């Protein structure tokens, strides 16, 4: 869970994956940073996305994807603020159908 992981360690894991994938123009990588269990406020979640966006070494070849759940009723706010903080994509469900009804409803 991205929201429960120390940022330095999350960055280390993402960088290791990028080292293997070797993202480049036309071969981008999607890094999904989930809030599988919504434990932080939308603003805290957005701060973490902004930090990751600023610290990834190959940021121009990375699609940062936010995957919020709605356990606390703030998934839409978390998704919107994550986009404003540097996320490129929102993963969710249509009409409450999907992985579980706790996903953000698109």
PDB file of N, CA and C in Angstrom:
ATOM      1  N   UNK A   1       0.853  -1.169   0.000  1.00  0.00           N
ATOM      2  CA  UNK A   1       0.000   0.000   0.000  1.00  0.00           C
ATOM      3  C   UNK A   1       0.899   1.232   0.000  1.00  0.00           C
ATOM      4  N   UNK A   2       0.784   2.057  -1.032  1.00  0.00           N
ATOM      5  CA  UNK A   2       1.620   3.249  -1.152  1.00  0.00           C
ATOM      6  C   UNK A   2       1.466   4.174   0.048  1.00  0.00           C
ATOM      7  N   UNK A   3       0.249   4.325   0.529  1.00  0.00           N
ATOM      8  CA  UNK A   3       0.007   5.271   1.616  1.00  0.00           C
ATOM      9  C   UNK A   3       0.645   4.844   2.935  1.00  0.00           C
ATOM     10  N   UNK A   4       0.978   3.563   3.087  1.00  0.00           N
ATOM     11  CA  UNK A   4       1.596   3.074   4.325  1.00  0.00           C
ATOM     12  C   UNK A   4       3.089   2.803   4.185  1.00  0.00           C
ATOM     13  N   UNK A   5       3.648   3.107   3.041  1.00  0.00           N
ATOM     14  CA  UNK A   5       5.056   2.818   2.771  1.00  0.00           C
ATOM     15  C   UNK A   5       5.887   4.086   2.938  1.00  0.00           C
ATOM     16  N   UNK A   6       7.044   3.963   3.560  1.00  0.00           N
ATOM     17  CA  UNK A   6       7.930   5.117   3.669  1.00  0.00           C
ATOM     18  C   UNK A   6       8.307   5.575   2.261  1.00  0.00           C
ATOM     19  N   UNK A   7       8.285   6.881   2.039  1.00  0.00           N
ATOM     20  CA  UNK A   7       8.499   7.417   0.695  1.00  0.00           C
ATOM     21  C   UNK A   7       9.841   7.019   0.100  1.00  0.00           C
ATOM     22  N   UNK A   8      10.896   7.060   0.891  1.00  0.00           N
ATOM     23  CA  UNK A   8      12.212   6.672   0.370  1.00  0.00           C
ATOM     24  C   UNK A   8      12.213   5.230  -0.126  1.00  0.00           C
ATOM     25  N   UNK A   9      11.539   4.347   0.605  1.00  0.00           N
ATOM     26  CA  UNK A   9      11.472   2.944   0.193  1.00  0.00           C
ATOM     27  C   UNK A   9      10.593   2.788  -1.046  1.00  0.00           C
ATOM     28  N   UNK A  10       9.466   3.492  -1.098  1.00  0.00           N
ATOM     29  CA  UNK A  10       8.605   3.437  -2.286  1.00  0.00           C
ATOM     30  C   UNK A  10       9.371   3.905  -3.516  1.00  0.00           C
ATOM     31  N   UNK A  11      10.144   4.968  -3.372  1.00  0.00           N
ATOM     32  CA  UNK A  11      10.954   5.465  -4.483  1.00  0.00           C
ATOM     33  C   UNK A  11      11.997   4.428  -4.886  1.00  0.00           C
ATOM     34  N   UNK A  12      12.638   3.814  -3.906  1.00  0.00           N
ATOM     35  CA  UNK A  12      13.650   2.787  -4.190  1.00  0.00           C
ATOM     36  C   UNK A  12      13.045   1.629  -4.995  1.00  0.00           C
ATOM     37  N   UNK A  13      11.860   1.183  -4.611  1.00  0.00           N
ATOM     38  CA  UNK A  13      11.189   0.092  -5.328  1.00  0.00           C
ATOM     39  C   UNK A  13      10.833   0.528  -6.748  1.00  0.00           C
ATOM     40  N   UNK A  14      10.257   1.714  -6.895  1.00  0.00           N
ATOM     41  CA  UNK A  14       9.885   2.213  -8.229  1.00  0.00           C
ATOM     42  C   UNK A  14      11.110   2.386  -9.120  1.00  0.00           C
ATOM     43  N   UNK A  15      12.192   2.886  -8.561  1.00  0.00           N
ATOM     44  CA  UNK A  15      13.427   3.054  -9.339  1.00  0.00           C
ATOM     45  C   UNK A  15      13.990   1.694  -9.765  1.00  0.00           C
ATOM     46  N   UNK A  16      13.915   0.695  -8.884  1.00  0.00           N
ATOM     47  CA  UNK A  16      14.401  -0.649  -9.227  1.00  0.00           C
ATOM     48  C   UNK A  16      13.580  -1.242 -10.369  1.00  0.00           C
ATOM     49  N   UNK A  17      12.278  -1.045 -10.334  1.00  0.00           N
ATOM     50  CA  UNK A  17      11.418  -1.528 -11.424  1.00  0.00           C
ATOM     51  C   UNK A  17      11.774  -0.806 -12.719  1.00  0.00           C
ATOM     52  N   UNK A  18      11.979   0.492 -12.643  1.00  0.00           N
ATOM     53  CA  UNK A  18      12.363   1.262 -13.835  1.00  0.00           C
ATOM     54  C   UNK A  18      13.731   0.825 -14.364  1.00  0.00           C
ATOM     55  N   UNK A  19      14.643   0.470 -13.477  1.00  0.00           N
ATOM     56  CA  UNK A  19      15.958  -0.015 -13.914  1.00  0.00           C
ATOM     57  C   UNK A  19      15.824  -1.276 -14.755  1.00  0.00           C
ATOM     58  N   UNK A  20      14.884  -2.134 -14.399  1.00  0.00           N
ATOM     59  CA  UNK A  20      14.662  -3.364 -15.164  1.00  0.00           C
ATOM     60  C   UNK A  20      13.904  -3.064 -16.453  1.00  0.00           C
ATOM     61  N   UNK A  21      12.856  -2.254 -16.358  1.00  0.00           N
ATOM     62  CA  UNK A  21      11.995  -1.955 -17.510  1.00  0.00           C
ATOM     63  C   UNK A  21      12.696  -1.076 -18.534  1.00  0.00           C
ATOM     64  N   UNK A  22      13.540  -0.164 -18.069  1.00  0.00           N
ATOM     65  CA  UNK A  22      14.231   0.803 -18.925  1.00  0.00           C
ATOM     66  C   UNK A  22      13.243   1.620 -19.772  1.00  0.00           C
ATOM     67  N   UNK A  23      12.338   2.368 -19.125  1.00  0.00           N
ATOM     68  CA  UNK A  23      11.371   3.153 -19.887  1.00  0.00           C
ATOM     69  C   UNK A  23      12.054   4.222 -20.733  1.00  0.00           C
ATOM     70  N   UNK A  24      11.482   4.469 -21.889  1.00  0.00           N
ATOM     71  CA  UNK A  24      12.008   5.477 -22.811  1.00  0.00           C
ATOM     72  C   UNK A  24      10.859   5.966 -23.678  1.00  0.00           C
ATOM     73  N   UNK A  25      11.136   6.899 -24.550  1.00  0.00           N
ATOM     74  CA  UNK A  25      10.123   7.432 -25.460  1.00  0.00           C
ATOM     75  C   UNK A  25       9.479   6.281 -26.231  1.00  0.00           C
ATOM     76  N   UNK A  26       8.156   6.203 -26.190  1.00  0.00           N
ATOM     77  CA  UNK A  26       7.437   5.143 -26.873  1.00  0.00           C
ATOM     78  C   UNK A  26       7.373   3.836 -26.096  1.00  0.00           C
ATOM     79  N   UNK A  27       8.019   3.791 -24.952  1.00  0.00           N
ATOM     80  CA  UNK A  27       8.020   2.587 -24.111  1.00  0.00           C
ATOM     81  C   UNK A  27       7.941   3.019 -22.643  1.00  0.00           C
ATOM     82  N   UNK A  28       6.881   3.752 -22.343  1.00  0.00           N
ATOM     83  CA  UNK A  28       6.701   4.273 -20.995  1.00  0.00           C
ATOM     84  C   UNK A  28       6.316   3.140 -20.039  1.00  0.00           C
ATOM     85  N   UNK A  29       6.429   3.436 -18.779  1.00  0.00           N
ATOM     86  CA  UNK A  29       6.045   2.485 -17.733  1.00  0.00           C
ATOM     87  C   UNK A  29       4.931   3.111 -16.907  1.00  0.00           C
ATOM     88  N   UNK A  30       3.995   2.293 -16.464  1.00  0.00           N
ATOM     89  CA  UNK A  30       2.926   2.747 -15.575  1.00  0.00           C
ATOM     90  C   UNK A  30       3.285   2.307 -14.158  1.00  0.00           C
ATOM     91  N   UNK A  31       3.419   3.264 -13.276  1.00  0.00           N
ATOM     92  CA  UNK A  31       3.642   2.971 -11.860  1.00  0.00           C
ATOM     93  C   UNK A  31       2.345   3.283 -11.121  1.00  0.00           C
ATOM     94  N   UNK A  32       1.697   2.246 -10.640  1.00  0.00           N
ATOM     95  CA  UNK A  32       0.432   2.365  -9.935  1.00  0.00           C
ATOM     96  C   UNK A  32       0.729   2.517  -8.449  1.00  0.00           C
ATOM     97  N   UNK A  33       0.318   3.620  -7.873  1.00  0.00           N
ATOM     98  CA  UNK A  33       0.546   3.899  -6.453  1.00  0.00           C
ATOM     99  C   UNK A  33      -0.807   3.869  -5.742  1.00  0.00           C
ATOM    100  N   UNK A  34      -1.196   2.714  -5.202  1.00  0.00           N
ATOM    101  CA  UNK A  34      -2.549   2.550  -4.681  1.00  0.00           C
ATOM    102  C   UNK A  34      -2.738   3.022  -3.240  1.00  0.00           C
ATOM    103  N   UNK A  35      -3.956   3.433  -2.986  1.00  0.00           N
ATOM    104  CA  UNK A  35      -4.432   3.632  -1.619  1.00  0.00           C
ATOM    105  C   UNK A  35      -5.473   2.537  -1.401  1.00  0.00           C
ATOM    106  N   UNK A  36      -5.003   1.296  -1.347  1.00  0.00           N
ATOM    107  CA  UNK A  36      -5.895   0.140  -1.308  1.00  0.00           C
ATOM    108  C   UNK A  36      -6.845   0.205  -0.122  1.00  0.00           C
ATOM    109  N   UNK A  37      -6.357   0.636   0.995  1.00  0.00           N
ATOM    110  CA  UNK A  37      -7.203   0.922   2.148  1.00  0.00           C
ATOM    111  C   UNK A  37      -6.969   2.393   2.453  1.00  0.00           C
ATOM    112  N   UNK A  38      -8.010   3.171   2.326  1.00  0.00           N
ATOM    113  CA  UNK A  38      -7.879   4.623   2.457  1.00  0.00           C
ATOM    114  C   UNK A  38      -7.593   4.989   3.915  1.00  0.00           C
ATOM    115  N   UNK A  39      -6.334   5.302   4.199  1.00  0.00           N
ATOM    116  CA  UNK A  39      -5.929   5.588   5.578  1.00  0.00           C
ATOM    117  C   UNK A  39      -5.450   7.015   5.787  1.00  0.00           C
ATOM    118  N   UNK A  40      -5.314   7.763   4.718  1.00  0.00           N
ATOM    119  CA  UNK A  40      -4.826   9.136   4.873  1.00  0.00           C
ATOM    120  C   UNK A  40      -5.802  10.103   4.223  1.00  0.00           C
ATOM    121  N   UNK A  41      -5.653  11.355   4.553  1.00  0.00           N
ATOM    122  CA  UNK A  41      -6.512  12.372   3.956  1.00  0.00           C
ATOM    123  C   UNK A  41      -6.116  12.588   2.497  1.00  0.00           C
ATOM    124  N   UNK A  42      -7.028  13.116   1.678  1.00  0.00           N
ATOM    125  CA  UNK A  42      -6.683  13.388   0.284  1.00  0.00           C
ATOM    126  C   UNK A  42      -5.472  14.302   0.131  1.00  0.00           C
ATOM    127  N   UNK A  43      -5.325  15.286   1.004  1.00  0.00           N
ATOM    128  CA  UNK A  43      -4.187  16.201   0.880  1.00  0.00           C
ATOM    129  C   UNK A  43      -2.865  15.502   1.210  1.00  0.00           C
ATOM    130  N   UNK A  44      -2.865  14.624   2.190  1.00  0.00           N
ATOM    131  CA  UNK A  44      -1.659  13.853   2.511  1.00  0.00           C
ATOM    132  C   UNK A  44      -1.296  12.938   1.354  1.00  0.00           C
ATOM    133  N   UNK A  45      -2.293  12.289   0.781  1.00  0.00           N
ATOM    134  CA  UNK A  45      -2.082  11.410  -0.376  1.00  0.00           C
ATOM    135  C   UNK A  45      -1.502  12.217  -1.541  1.00  0.00           C
ATOM    136  N   UNK A  46      -2.036  13.397  -1.775  1.00  0.00           N
ATOM    137  CA  UNK A  46      -1.540  14.263  -2.859  1.00  0.00           C
ATOM    138  C   UNK A  46      -0.101  14.701  -2.597  1.00  0.00           C
ATOM    139  N   UNK A  47       0.219  15.016  -1.355  1.00  0.00           N
ATOM    140  CA  UNK A  47       1.601  15.393  -1.019  1.00  0.00           C
ATOM    141  C   UNK A  47       2.572  14.268  -1.374  1.00  0.00           C
ATOM    142  N   UNK A  48       2.168  13.038  -1.130  1.00  0.00           N
ATOM    143  CA  UNK A  48       3.017  11.888  -1.435  1.00  0.00           C
ATOM    144  C   UNK A  48       3.189  11.735  -2.951  1.00  0.00           C
ATOM    145  N   UNK A  49       2.112  11.954  -3.714  1.00  0.00           N
ATOM    146  CA  UNK A  49       2.214  11.892  -5.172  1.00  0.00           C
ATOM    147  C   UNK A  49       3.135  12.981  -5.703  1.00  0.00           C
ATOM    148  N   UNK A  50       3.009  14.173  -5.149  1.00  0.00           N
ATOM    149  CA  UNK A  50       3.875  15.268  -5.586  1.00  0.00           C
ATOM    150  C   UNK A  50       5.342  14.929  -5.308  1.00  0.00           C
ATOM    151  N   UNK A  51       5.623  14.379  -4.149  1.00  0.00           N
ATOM    152  CA  UNK A  51       6.994  14.003  -3.797  1.00  0.00           C
ATOM    153  C   UNK A  51       7.532  12.963  -4.770  1.00  0.00           C
ATOM    154  N   UNK A  52       6.725  11.932  -5.051  1.00  0.00           N
ATOM    155  CA  UNK A  52       7.166  10.892  -5.994  1.00  0.00           C
ATOM    156  C   UNK A  52       7.381  11.482  -7.381  1.00  0.00           C
ATOM    157  N   UNK A  53       6.478  12.322  -7.820  1.00  0.00           N
ATOM    158  CA  UNK A  53       6.589  12.929  -9.150  1.00  0.00           C
ATOM    159  C   UNK A  53       7.868  13.746  -9.278  1.00  0.00           C
ATOM    160  N   UNK A  54       8.235  14.434  -8.220  1.00  0.00           N
ATOM    161  CA  UNK A  54       9.442  15.277  -8.246  1.00  0.00           C
ATOM    162  C   UNK A  54      10.740  14.484  -8.098  1.00  0.00           C
ATOM    163  N   UNK A  55      10.663  13.291  -7.525  1.00  0.00           N
ATOM    164  CA  UNK A  55      11.886  12.554  -7.207  1.00  0.00           C
ATOM    165  C   UNK A  55      12.195  11.367  -8.116  1.00  0.00           C
ATOM    166  N   UNK A  56      11.269  10.966  -8.964  1.00  0.00           N
ATOM    167  CA  UNK A  56      11.554   9.872  -9.902  1.00  0.00           C
ATOM    168  C   UNK A  56      12.564  10.339 -10.943  1.00  0.00           C
ATOM    169  N   UNK A  57      13.594   9.554 -11.186  1.00  0.00           N
ATOM    170  CA  UNK A  57      14.655   9.993 -12.097  1.00  0.00           C
ATOM    171  C   UNK A  57      14.238   9.956 -13.563  1.00  0.00           C
ATOM    172  N   UNK A  58      13.337   9.091 -13.933  1.00  0.00           N
ATOM    173  CA  UNK A  58      12.895   8.991 -15.338  1.00  0.00           C
ATOM    174  C   UNK A  58      11.452   9.485 -15.480  1.00  0.00           C
ATOM    175  N   UNK A  59      11.099  10.514 -14.769  1.00  0.00           N
ATOM    176  CA  UNK A  59       9.703  10.957 -14.685  1.00  0.00           C
ATOM    177  C   UNK A  59       9.060  11.180 -16.048  1.00  0.00           C
ATOM    178  N   UNK A  60       9.818  11.661 -17.021  1.00  0.00           N
ATOM    179  CA  UNK A  60       9.232  11.955 -18.335  1.00  0.00           C
ATOM    180  C   UNK A  60       8.775  10.697 -19.062  1.00  0.00           C
ATOM    181  N   UNK A  61       9.202   9.526 -18.602  1.00  0.00           N
ATOM    182  CA  UNK A  61       8.820   8.255 -19.224  1.00  0.00           C
ATOM    183  C   UNK A  61       7.966   7.389 -18.298  1.00  0.00           C
ATOM    184  N   UNK A  62       7.419   8.017 -17.263  1.00  0.00           N
ATOM    185  CA  UNK A  62       6.610   7.300 -16.277  1.00  0.00           C
ATOM    186  C   UNK A  62       5.198   7.863 -16.274  1.00  0.00           C
ATOM    187  N   UNK A  63       4.216   6.968 -16.317  1.00  0.00           N
ATOM    188  CA  UNK A  63       2.819   7.334 -16.095  1.00  0.00           C
ATOM    189  C   UNK A  63       2.511   7.000 -14.641  1.00  0.00           C
ATOM    190  N   UNK A  64       2.353   8.029 -13.818  1.00  0.00           N
ATOM    191  CA  UNK A  64       1.996   7.815 -12.410  1.00  0.00           C
ATOM    192  C   UNK A  64       0.486   7.635 -12.319  1.00  0.00           C
ATOM    193  N   UNK A  65       0.082   6.506 -11.806  1.00  0.00           N
ATOM    194  CA  UNK A  65      -1.332   6.156 -11.758  1.00  0.00           C
ATOM    195  C   UNK A  65      -1.818   6.111 -10.314  1.00  0.00           C
ATOM    196  N   UNK A  66      -2.931   6.772 -10.050  1.00  0.00           N
ATOM    197  CA  UNK A  66      -3.531   6.782  -8.718  1.00  0.00           C
ATOM    198  C   UNK A  66      -4.684   5.767  -8.703  1.00  0.00           C
ATOM    199  N   UNK A  67      -4.771   5.003  -7.629  1.00  0.00           N
ATOM    200  CA  UNK A  67      -5.787   3.956  -7.486  1.00  0.00           C
ATOM    201  C   UNK A  67      -6.406   4.086  -6.089  1.00  0.00           C
ATOM    202  N   UNK A  68      -7.291   5.075  -5.910  1.00  0.00           N
ATOM    203  CA  UNK A  68      -7.851   5.293  -4.578  1.00  0.00           C
ATOM    204  C   UNK A  68      -9.086   4.436  -4.297  1.00  0.00           C
ATOM    205  N   UNK A  69      -9.268   4.107  -3.045  1.00  0.00           N
ATOM    206  CA  UNK A  69     -10.479   3.436  -2.583  1.00  0.00           C
ATOM    207  C   UNK A  69     -11.289   4.430  -1.761  1.00  0.00           C
ATOM    208  N   UNK A  70     -12.539   4.107  -1.537  1.00  0.00           N
ATOM    209  CA  UNK A  70     -13.479   5.050  -0.945  1.00  0.00           C
ATOM    210  C   UNK A  70     -13.902   4.649   0.466  1.00  0.00           C
ATOM    211  N   UNK A  71     -13.008   4.042   1.207  1.00  0.00           N
ATOM    212  CA  UNK A  71     -13.340   3.571   2.550  1.00  0.00           C
ATOM    213  C   UNK A  71     -13.791   4.699   3.479  1.00  0.00           C
ATOM    214  N   UNK A  72     -13.238   5.875   3.301  1.00  0.00           N
ATOM    215  CA  UNK A  72     -13.587   7.023   4.148  1.00  0.00           C
ATOM    216  C   UNK A  72     -14.472   8.026   3.423  1.00  0.00           C
ATOM    217  N   UNK A  73     -14.845   7.704   2.184  1.00  0.00           N
ATOM    218  CA  UNK A  73     -15.720   8.591   1.425  1.00  0.00           C
ATOM    219  C   UNK A  73     -15.003   9.752   0.763  1.00  0.00           C
ATOM    220  N   UNK A  74     -13.679   9.652   0.605  1.00  0.00           N
ATOM    221  CA  UNK A  74     -12.928  10.769   0.029  1.00  0.00           C
ATOM    222  C   UNK A  74     -12.126  10.374  -1.217  1.00  0.00           C
ATOM    223  N   UNK A  75     -12.513   9.277  -1.870  1.00  0.00           N
ATOM    224  CA  UNK A  75     -11.745   8.791  -3.026  1.00  0.00           C
ATOM    225  C   UNK A  75     -11.745   9.777  -4.187  1.00  0.00           C
ATOM    226  N   UNK A  76     -12.865  10.431  -4.442  1.00  0.00           N
ATOM    227  CA  UNK A  76     -12.914  11.402  -5.543  1.00  0.00           C
ATOM    228  C   UNK A  76     -11.969  12.563  -5.244  1.00  0.00           C
ATOM    229  N   UNK A  77     -11.994  13.059  -4.026  1.00  0.00           N
ATOM    230  CA  UNK A  77     -11.086  14.144  -3.641  1.00  0.00           C
ATOM    231  C   UNK A  77      -9.634  13.684  -3.727  1.00  0.00           C
ATOM    232  N   UNK A  78      -9.351  12.463  -3.277  1.00  0.00           N
ATOM    233  CA  UNK A  78      -7.981  11.938  -3.343  1.00  0.00           C
ATOM    234  C   UNK A  78      -7.512  11.834  -4.788  1.00  0.00           C
ATOM    235  N   UNK A  79      -8.394  11.373  -5.672  1.00  0.00           N
ATOM    236  CA  UNK A  79      -8.032  11.250  -7.089  1.00  0.00           C
ATOM    237  C   UNK A  79      -7.788  12.619  -7.713  1.00  0.00           C
ATOM    238  N   UNK A  80      -8.683  13.557  -7.451  1.00  0.00           N
ATOM    239  CA  UNK A  80      -8.543  14.901  -8.026  1.00  0.00           C
ATOM    240  C   UNK A  80      -7.269  15.587  -7.529  1.00  0.00           C
ATOM    241  N   UNK A  81      -7.005  15.520  -6.245  1.00  0.00           N
ATOM    242  CA  UNK A  81      -5.802  16.155  -5.707  1.00  0.00           C
ATOM    243  C   UNK A  81      -4.535  15.459  -6.190  1.00  0.00           C
ATOM    244  N   UNK A  82      -4.577  14.140  -6.365  1.00  0.00           N
ATOM    245  CA  UNK A  82      -3.406  13.422  -6.888  1.00  0.00           C
ATOM    246  C   UNK A  82      -3.098  13.877  -8.312  1.00  0.00           C
ATOM    247  N   UNK A  83      -4.123  14.079  -9.128  1.00  0.00           N
ATOM    248  CA  UNK A  83      -3.917  14.587 -10.493  1.00  0.00           C
ATOM    249  C   UNK A  83      -3.288  15.975 -10.431  1.00  0.00           C
ATOM    250  N   UNK A  84      -3.789  16.824  -9.549  1.00  0.00           N
ATOM    251  CA  UNK A  84      -3.230  18.171  -9.406  1.00  0.00           C
ATOM    252  C   UNK A  84      -1.788  18.128  -8.901  1.00  0.00           C
ATOM    253  N   UNK A  85      -1.426  17.049  -8.191  1.00  0.00           N
ATOM    254  CA  UNK A  85      -0.083  16.925  -7.615  1.00  0.00           C
ATOM    255  C   UNK A  85       0.897  16.202  -8.528  1.00  0.00           C
ATOM    256  N   UNK A  86       0.432  15.764  -9.707  1.00  0.00           N
ATOM    257  CA  UNK A  86       1.371  15.150 -10.646  1.00  0.00           C
ATOM    258  C   UNK A  86       0.998  13.789 -11.180  1.00  0.00           C
ATOM    259  N   UNK A  87      -0.053  13.177 -10.659  1.00  0.00           N
ATOM    260  CA  UNK A  87      -0.489  11.886 -11.206  1.00  0.00           C
ATOM    261  C   UNK A  87      -0.982  12.096 -12.637  1.00  0.00           C
ATOM    262  N   UNK A  88      -0.813  11.071 -13.461  1.00  0.00           N
ATOM    263  CA  UNK A  88      -1.204  11.153 -14.865  1.00  0.00           C
ATOM    264  C   UNK A  88      -2.492  10.404 -15.174  1.00  0.00           C
ATOM    265  N   UNK A  89      -2.893   9.507 -14.300  1.00  0.00           N
ATOM    266  CA  UNK A  89      -4.013   8.628 -14.617  1.00  0.00           C
ATOM    267  C   UNK A  89      -4.737   8.240 -13.335  1.00  0.00           C
ATOM    268  N   UNK A  90      -6.049   8.063 -13.453  1.00  0.00           N
ATOM    269  CA  UNK A  90      -6.874   7.585 -12.345  1.00  0.00           C
ATOM    270  C   UNK A  90      -7.405   6.208 -12.714  1.00  0.00           C
ATOM    271  N   UNK A  91      -7.265   5.256 -11.813  1.00  0.00           N
ATOM    272  CA  UNK A  91      -7.858   3.933 -11.997  1.00  0.00           C
ATOM    273  C   UNK A  91      -9.047   3.819 -11.060  1.00  0.00           C
ATOM    274  N   UNK A  92     -10.162   3.339 -11.586  1.00  0.00           N
ATOM    275  CA  UNK A  92     -11.354   3.197 -10.773  1.00  0.00           C
ATOM    276  C   UNK A  92     -12.355   2.281 -11.433  1.00  0.00           C
ATOM    277  N   UNK A  93     -13.601   2.417 -11.053  1.00  0.00           N
ATOM    278  CA  UNK A  93     -14.682   1.568 -11.553  1.00  0.00           C
ATOM    279  C   UNK A  93     -15.808   2.432 -12.101  1.00  0.00           C
ATOM    280  N   UNK A  94     -16.539   1.870 -13.028  1.00  0.00           N
ATOM    281  CA  UNK A  94     -17.722   2.541 -13.557  1.00  0.00           C
ATOM    282  C   UNK A  94     -18.965   2.024 -12.850  1.00  0.00           C
ATOM    283  N   UNK A  95     -19.788   2.942 -12.380  1.00  0.00           N
ATOM    284  CA  UNK A  95     -21.076   2.603 -11.779  1.00  0.00           C
ATOM    285  C   UNK A  95     -20.954   1.646 -10.591  1.00  0.00           C
ATOM    286  N   UNK A  96     -19.826   1.709  -9.880  1.00  0.00           N
ATOM    287  CA  UNK A  96     -19.639   0.862  -8.712  1.00  0.00           C
ATOM    288  C   UNK A  96     -19.285  -0.576  -9.019  1.00  0.00           C
ATOM    289  N   UNK A  97     -19.029  -0.891 -10.278  1.00  0.00           N
ATOM    290  CA  UNK A  97     -18.676  -2.258 -10.675  1.00  0.00           C
ATOM    291  C   UNK A  97     -17.169  -2.374 -10.791  1.00  0.00           C
ATOM    292  N   UNK A  98     -16.588  -3.428 -10.267  1.00  0.00           N
ATOM    293  CA  UNK A  98     -15.149  -3.609 -10.400  1.00  0.00           C
ATOM    294  C   UNK A  98     -14.567  -4.450  -9.294  1.00  0.00           C
ATOM    295  N   UNK A  99     -13.309  -4.161  -8.979  1.00  0.00           N
ATOM    296  CA  UNK A  99     -12.566  -4.955  -7.997  1.00  0.00           C
ATOM    297  C   UNK A  99     -13.357  -5.106  -6.703  1.00  0.00           C
ATOM    298  N   UNK A 100     -13.827  -4.041  -6.207  1.00  0.00           N
ATOM    299  CA  UNK A 100     -14.742  -4.019  -5.069  1.00  0.00           C
ATOM    300  C   UNK A 100     -15.418  -2.659  -5.086  1.00  0.00           C
ATOM    301  N   UNK A 101     -16.523  -2.536  -4.458  1.00  0.00           N
ATOM    302  CA  UNK A 101     -17.257  -1.281  -4.538  1.00  0.00           C
ATOM    303  C   UNK A 101     -16.549  -0.145  -3.822  1.00  0.00           C
ATOM    304  N   UNK A 102     -15.432  -0.437  -3.177  1.00  0.00           N
ATOM    305  CA  UNK A 102     -14.673   0.610  -2.513  1.00  0.00           C
ATOM    306  C   UNK A 102     -13.800   1.427  -3.441  1.00  0.00           C
ATOM    307  N   UNK A 103     -13.640   0.988  -4.699  1.00  0.00           N
ATOM    308  CA  UNK A 103     -12.843   1.768  -5.651  1.00  0.00           C
ATOM    309  C   UNK A 103     -13.528   3.094  -5.947  1.00  0.00           C
ATOM    310  N   UNK A 104     -12.731   4.071  -6.374  1.00  0.00           N
ATOM    311  CA  UNK A 104     -13.304   5.354  -6.758  1.00  0.00           C
ATOM    312  C   UNK A 104     -14.217   5.132  -7.965  1.00  0.00           C
ATOM    313  N   UNK A 105     -15.391   5.740  -7.930  1.00  0.00           N
ATOM    314  CA  UNK A 105     -16.355   5.613  -9.021  1.00  0.00           C
ATOM    315  C   UNK A 105     -16.042   6.663 -10.075  1.00  0.00           C
ATOM    316  N   UNK A 106     -15.746   6.192 -11.286  1.00  0.00           N
ATOM    317  CA  UNK A 106     -15.462   7.114 -12.377  1.00  0.00           C
ATOM    318  C   UNK A 106     -16.754   7.627 -12.950  1.00  0.00           C
TER     319      UNK A 106
END
